[in-house]
mmCIF file of C-alpha atoms in Angstrom:
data_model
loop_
_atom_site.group_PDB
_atom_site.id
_atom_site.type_symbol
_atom_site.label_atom_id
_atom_site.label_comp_id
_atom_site.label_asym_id
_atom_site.label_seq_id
_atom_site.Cartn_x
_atom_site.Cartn_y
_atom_site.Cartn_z
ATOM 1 C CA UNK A 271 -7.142 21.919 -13.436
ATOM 2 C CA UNK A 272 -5.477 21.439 -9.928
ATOM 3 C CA UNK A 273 -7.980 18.115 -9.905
ATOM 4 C CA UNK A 274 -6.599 16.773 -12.924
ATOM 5 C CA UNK A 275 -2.998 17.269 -10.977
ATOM 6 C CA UNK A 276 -3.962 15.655 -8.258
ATOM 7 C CA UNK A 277 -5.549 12.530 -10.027
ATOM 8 C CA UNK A 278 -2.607 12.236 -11.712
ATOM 9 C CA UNK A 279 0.230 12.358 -8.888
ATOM 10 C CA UNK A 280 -2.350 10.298 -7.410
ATOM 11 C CA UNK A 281 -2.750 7.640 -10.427
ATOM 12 C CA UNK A 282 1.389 7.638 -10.433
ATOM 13 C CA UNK A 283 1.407 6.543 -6.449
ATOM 14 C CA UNK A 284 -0.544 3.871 -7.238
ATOM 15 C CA UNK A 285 1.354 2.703 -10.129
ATOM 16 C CA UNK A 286 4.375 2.635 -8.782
ATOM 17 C CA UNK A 287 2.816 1.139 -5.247
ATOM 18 C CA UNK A 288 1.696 -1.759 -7.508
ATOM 19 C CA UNK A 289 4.159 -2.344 -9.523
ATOM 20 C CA UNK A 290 7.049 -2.360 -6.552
ATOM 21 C CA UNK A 291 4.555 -4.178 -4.505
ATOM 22 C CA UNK A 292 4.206 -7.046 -7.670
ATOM 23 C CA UNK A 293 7.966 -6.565 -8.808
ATOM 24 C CA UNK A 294 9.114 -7.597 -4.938
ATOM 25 C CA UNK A 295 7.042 -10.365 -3.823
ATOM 26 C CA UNK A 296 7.126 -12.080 -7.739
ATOM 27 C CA UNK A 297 11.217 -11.305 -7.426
ATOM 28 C CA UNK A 298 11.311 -12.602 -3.695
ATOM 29 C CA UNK A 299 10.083 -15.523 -4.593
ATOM 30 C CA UNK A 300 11.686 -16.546 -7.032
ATOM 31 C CA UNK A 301 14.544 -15.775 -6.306
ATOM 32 C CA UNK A 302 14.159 -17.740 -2.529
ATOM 33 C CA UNK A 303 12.942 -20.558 -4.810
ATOM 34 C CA UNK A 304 15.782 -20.507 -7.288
ATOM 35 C CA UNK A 305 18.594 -20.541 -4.044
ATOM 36 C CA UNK A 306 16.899 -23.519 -2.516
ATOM 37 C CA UNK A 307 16.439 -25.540 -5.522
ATOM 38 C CA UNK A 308 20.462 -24.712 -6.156
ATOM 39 C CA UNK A 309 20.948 -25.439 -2.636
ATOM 40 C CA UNK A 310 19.337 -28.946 -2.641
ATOM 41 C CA UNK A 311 19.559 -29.681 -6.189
ATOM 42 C CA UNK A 312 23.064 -28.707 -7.667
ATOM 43 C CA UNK A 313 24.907 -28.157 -3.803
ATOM 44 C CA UNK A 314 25.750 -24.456 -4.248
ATOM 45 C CA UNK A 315 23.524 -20.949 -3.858
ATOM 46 C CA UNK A 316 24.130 -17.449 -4.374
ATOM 47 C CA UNK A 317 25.619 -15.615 -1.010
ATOM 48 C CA UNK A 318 23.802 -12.941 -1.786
ATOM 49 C CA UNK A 319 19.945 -14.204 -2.481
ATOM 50 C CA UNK A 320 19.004 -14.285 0.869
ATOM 51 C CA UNK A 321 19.713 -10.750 1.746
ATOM 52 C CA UNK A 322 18.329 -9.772 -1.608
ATOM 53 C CA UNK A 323 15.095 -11.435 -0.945
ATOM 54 C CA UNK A 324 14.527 -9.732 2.513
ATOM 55 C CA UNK A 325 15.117 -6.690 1.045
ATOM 56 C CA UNK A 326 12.983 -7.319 -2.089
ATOM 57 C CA UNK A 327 10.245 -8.527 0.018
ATOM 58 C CA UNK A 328 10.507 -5.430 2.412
ATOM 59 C CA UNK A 329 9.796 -3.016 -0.484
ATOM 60 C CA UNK A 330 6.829 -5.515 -1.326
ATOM 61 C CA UNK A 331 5.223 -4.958 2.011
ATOM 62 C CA UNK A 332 5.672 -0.968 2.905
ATOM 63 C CA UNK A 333 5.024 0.017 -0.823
ATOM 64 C CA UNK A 334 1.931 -2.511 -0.534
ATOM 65 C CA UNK A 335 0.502 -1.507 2.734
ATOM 66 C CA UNK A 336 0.866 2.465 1.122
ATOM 67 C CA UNK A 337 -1.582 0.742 -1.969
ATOM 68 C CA UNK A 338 -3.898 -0.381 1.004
ATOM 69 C CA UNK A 339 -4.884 2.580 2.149
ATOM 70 C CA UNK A 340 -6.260 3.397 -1.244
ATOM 71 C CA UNK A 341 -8.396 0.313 -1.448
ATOM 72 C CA UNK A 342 -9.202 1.214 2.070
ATOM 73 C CA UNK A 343 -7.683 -2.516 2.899
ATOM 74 C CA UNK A 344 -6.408 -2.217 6.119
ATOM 75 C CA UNK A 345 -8.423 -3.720 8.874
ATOM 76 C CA UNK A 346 -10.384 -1.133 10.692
ATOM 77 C CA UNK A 347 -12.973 -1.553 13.641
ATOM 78 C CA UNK A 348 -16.072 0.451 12.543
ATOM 79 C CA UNK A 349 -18.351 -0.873 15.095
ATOM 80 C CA UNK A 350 -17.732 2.711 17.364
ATOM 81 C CA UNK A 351 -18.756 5.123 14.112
ATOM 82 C CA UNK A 352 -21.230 3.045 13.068
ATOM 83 C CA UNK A 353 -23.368 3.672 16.614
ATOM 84 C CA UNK A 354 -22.489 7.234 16.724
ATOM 85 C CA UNK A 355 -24.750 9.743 15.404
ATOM 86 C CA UNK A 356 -23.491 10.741 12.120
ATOM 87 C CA UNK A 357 -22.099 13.913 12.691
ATOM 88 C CA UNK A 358 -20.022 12.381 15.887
ATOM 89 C CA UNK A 359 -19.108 9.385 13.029
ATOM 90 C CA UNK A 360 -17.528 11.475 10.685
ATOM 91 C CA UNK A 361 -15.860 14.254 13.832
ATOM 92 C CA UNK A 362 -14.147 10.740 14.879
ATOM 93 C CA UNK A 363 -13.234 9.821 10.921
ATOM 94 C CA UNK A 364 -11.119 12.962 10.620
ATOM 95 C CA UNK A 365 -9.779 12.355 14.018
ATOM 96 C CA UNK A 366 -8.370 9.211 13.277
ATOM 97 C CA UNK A 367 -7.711 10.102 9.558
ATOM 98 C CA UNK A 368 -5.716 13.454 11.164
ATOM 99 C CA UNK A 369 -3.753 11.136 13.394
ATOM 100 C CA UNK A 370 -2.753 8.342 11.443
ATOM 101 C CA UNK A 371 -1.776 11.339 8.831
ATOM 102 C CA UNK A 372 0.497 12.641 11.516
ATOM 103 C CA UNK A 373 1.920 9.642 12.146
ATOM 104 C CA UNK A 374 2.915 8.557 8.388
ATOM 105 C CA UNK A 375 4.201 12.067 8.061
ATOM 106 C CA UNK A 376 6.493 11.298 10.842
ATOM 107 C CA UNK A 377 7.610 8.530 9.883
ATOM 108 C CA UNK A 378 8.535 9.521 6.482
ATOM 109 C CA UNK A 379 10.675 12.610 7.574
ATOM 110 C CA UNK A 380 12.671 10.773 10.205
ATOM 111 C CA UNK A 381 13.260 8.141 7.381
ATOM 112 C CA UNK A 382 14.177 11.048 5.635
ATOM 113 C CA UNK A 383 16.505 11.985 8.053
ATOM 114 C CA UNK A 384 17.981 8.531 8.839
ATOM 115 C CA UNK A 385 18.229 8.155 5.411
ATOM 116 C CA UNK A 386 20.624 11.455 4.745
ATOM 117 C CA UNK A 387 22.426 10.112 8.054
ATOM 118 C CA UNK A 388 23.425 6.956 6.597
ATOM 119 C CA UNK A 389 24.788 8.323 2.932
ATOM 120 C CA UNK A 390 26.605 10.393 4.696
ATOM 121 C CA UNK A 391 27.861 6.839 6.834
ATOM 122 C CA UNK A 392 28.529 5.253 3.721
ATOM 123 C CA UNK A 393 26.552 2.192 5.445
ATOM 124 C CA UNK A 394 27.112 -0.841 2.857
ATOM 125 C CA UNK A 395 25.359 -4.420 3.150
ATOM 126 C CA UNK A 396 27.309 -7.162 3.956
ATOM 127 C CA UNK A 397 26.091 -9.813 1.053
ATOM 128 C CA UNK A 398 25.308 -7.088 -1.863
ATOM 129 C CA UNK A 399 27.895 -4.504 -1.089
ATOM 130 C CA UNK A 400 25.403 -1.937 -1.843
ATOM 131 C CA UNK A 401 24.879 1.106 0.032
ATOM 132 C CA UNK A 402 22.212 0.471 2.450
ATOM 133 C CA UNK A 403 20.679 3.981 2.043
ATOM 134 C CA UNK A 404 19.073 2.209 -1.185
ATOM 135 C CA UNK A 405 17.202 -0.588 1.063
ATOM 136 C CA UNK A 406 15.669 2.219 3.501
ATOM 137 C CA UNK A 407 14.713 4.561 0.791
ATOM 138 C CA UNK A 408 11.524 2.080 0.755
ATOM 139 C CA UNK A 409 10.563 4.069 4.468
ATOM 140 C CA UNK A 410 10.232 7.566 3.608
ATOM 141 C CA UNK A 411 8.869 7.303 0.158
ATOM 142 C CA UNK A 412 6.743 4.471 1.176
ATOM 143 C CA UNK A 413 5.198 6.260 4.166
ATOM 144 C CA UNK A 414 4.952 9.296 1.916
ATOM 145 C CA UNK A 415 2.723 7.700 -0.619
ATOM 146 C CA UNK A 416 0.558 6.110 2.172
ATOM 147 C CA UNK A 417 0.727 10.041 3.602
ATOM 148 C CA UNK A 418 -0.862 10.620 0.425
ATOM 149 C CA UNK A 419 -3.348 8.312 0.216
ATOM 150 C CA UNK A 420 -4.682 8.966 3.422
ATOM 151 C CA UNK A 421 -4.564 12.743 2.768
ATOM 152 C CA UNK A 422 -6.881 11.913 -0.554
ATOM 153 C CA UNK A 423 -9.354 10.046 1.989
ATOM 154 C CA UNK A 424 -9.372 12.692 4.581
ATOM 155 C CA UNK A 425 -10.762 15.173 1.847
ATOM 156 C CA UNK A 426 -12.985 12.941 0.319
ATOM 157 C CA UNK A 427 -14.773 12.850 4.234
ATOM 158 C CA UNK A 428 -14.122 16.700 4.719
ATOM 159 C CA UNK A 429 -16.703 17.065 1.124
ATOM 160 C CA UNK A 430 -18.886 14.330 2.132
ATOM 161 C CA UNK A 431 -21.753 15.404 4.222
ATOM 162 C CA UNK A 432 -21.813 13.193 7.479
ATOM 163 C CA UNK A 433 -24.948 11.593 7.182
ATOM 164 C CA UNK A 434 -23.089 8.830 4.018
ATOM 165 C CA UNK A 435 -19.861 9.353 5.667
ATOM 166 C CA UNK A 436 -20.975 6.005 7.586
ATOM 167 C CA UNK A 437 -23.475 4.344 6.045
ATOM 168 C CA UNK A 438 -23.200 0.420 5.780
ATOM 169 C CA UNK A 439 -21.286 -1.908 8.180
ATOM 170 C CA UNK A 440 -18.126 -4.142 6.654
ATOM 171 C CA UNK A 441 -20.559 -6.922 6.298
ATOM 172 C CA UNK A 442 -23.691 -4.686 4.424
ATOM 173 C CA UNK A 443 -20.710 -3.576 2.112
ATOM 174 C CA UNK A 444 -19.521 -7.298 1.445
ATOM 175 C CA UNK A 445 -22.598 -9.081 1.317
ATOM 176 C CA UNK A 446 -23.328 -5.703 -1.449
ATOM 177 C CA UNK A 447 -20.200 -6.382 -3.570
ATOM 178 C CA UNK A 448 -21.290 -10.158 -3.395
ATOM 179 C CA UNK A 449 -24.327 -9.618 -4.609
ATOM 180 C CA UNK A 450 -22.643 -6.979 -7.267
ATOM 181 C CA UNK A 451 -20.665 -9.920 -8.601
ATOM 182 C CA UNK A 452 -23.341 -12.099 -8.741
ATOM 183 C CA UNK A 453 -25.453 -10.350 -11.078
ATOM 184 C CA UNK A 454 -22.450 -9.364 -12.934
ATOM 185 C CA UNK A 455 -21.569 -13.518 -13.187
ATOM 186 C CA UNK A 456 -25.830 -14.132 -14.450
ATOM 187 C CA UNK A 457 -25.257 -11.067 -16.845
ATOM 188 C CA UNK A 458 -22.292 -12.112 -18.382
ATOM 189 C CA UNK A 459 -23.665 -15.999 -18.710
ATOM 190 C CA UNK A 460 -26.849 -14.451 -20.210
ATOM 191 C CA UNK A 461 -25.021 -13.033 -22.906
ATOM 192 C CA UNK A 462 -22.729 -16.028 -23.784
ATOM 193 C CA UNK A 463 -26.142 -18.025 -23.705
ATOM 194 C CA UNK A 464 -27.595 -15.498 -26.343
ATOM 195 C CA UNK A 465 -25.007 -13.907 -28.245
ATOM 196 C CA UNK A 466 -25.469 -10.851 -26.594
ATOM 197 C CA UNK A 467 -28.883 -10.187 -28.077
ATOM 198 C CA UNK A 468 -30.677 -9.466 -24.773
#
């Protein structure tokens, strides 16, 4: 039962991640594009596009960087864990999973904080006249879901026993998924070839 809750909130972070992620860059750009093609084209832009656009794009990036840690996207150096012995491999995991937990956790509540700071400022942007609190709401809930993320990882390493905790290098994993796709491709081109008889 508390799995299925957890899946869930979990399946909802990434939704949203994605779709504010998708919804800002696709929104960015065209709105940058629309502005200079007004600009160059017809003499006149909107005022407010460019602020619009920073902001729009700024969402993009911390609500796509919190999707990252799910795919497990950010660069990492693995070369350390994968020399250790496996039981010092997965002791320096949680380490590094525990700090950069700590940190995002951080983050989040002084954004939190800074966030309550400035309603109570009334802080309003100088193109949009909105209040501002709206653009740095990406921070704390952005570093929250990331918190999340890398909370999910941290207990899939705590169940996992330490000798598959580090298995394969970056490169074993992507010539793997390579070769995945390949025989995927030759499966899928067998099939159109036979009408899916084989």
């Amino acid at each position: 039962m508390l799995g299925r809750i957890f899946e869930a909130i979990g399946a909802l972070i990434g939704f949203i991640n994605q779709s504010i992620a998708a919804i800002g860059i696709a929104g960015g750009v065209a709105l940058a594009f629309y502005n200079v093609v007004a600009r160059y084209v017809f003499g006149s832009s909107l005022t407010w596009a460019g602020e619009l656009t920073v902001y729009l794009f700024l969402w993009s990036a911390f609500f796509g960087a919190a999707y990252c840690f799910k795919e497990d996207a950010h660069i990492s150096i693995t070369i350390l864990l994968e020399k250790l012995p496996p039981k010092a491999s997965k002791a320096l995991l949680i380490l590094s999973h525990v700090v950069t937990l700590v940190f995002l956790l951080a983050v989040s509540w002084y954004g939190y904080k800074y966030l309550l700071l400035d309603i109570e400022l009334d802080e309003r942007s100088i193109d949009l006249d909105i209040p501002m609190w709206i653009p740095y709401l990406a921070i704390p809930v952005s570093f929250a879901f990331a918190a999340w993320r890398v909370g999910e990882k941290l207990a899939a390493i705590l169940k996992t026993p330490a000798e598959e905790v580090v298995h394969r290098s970056e490169a074993e994993m992507i010539l793997a998924e390579l070769e995945e796709a390949a025989s995927e491709d030759l499966v899928r081109s067998v099939e159109k070839k036979t009408g899916g008889m084989l």
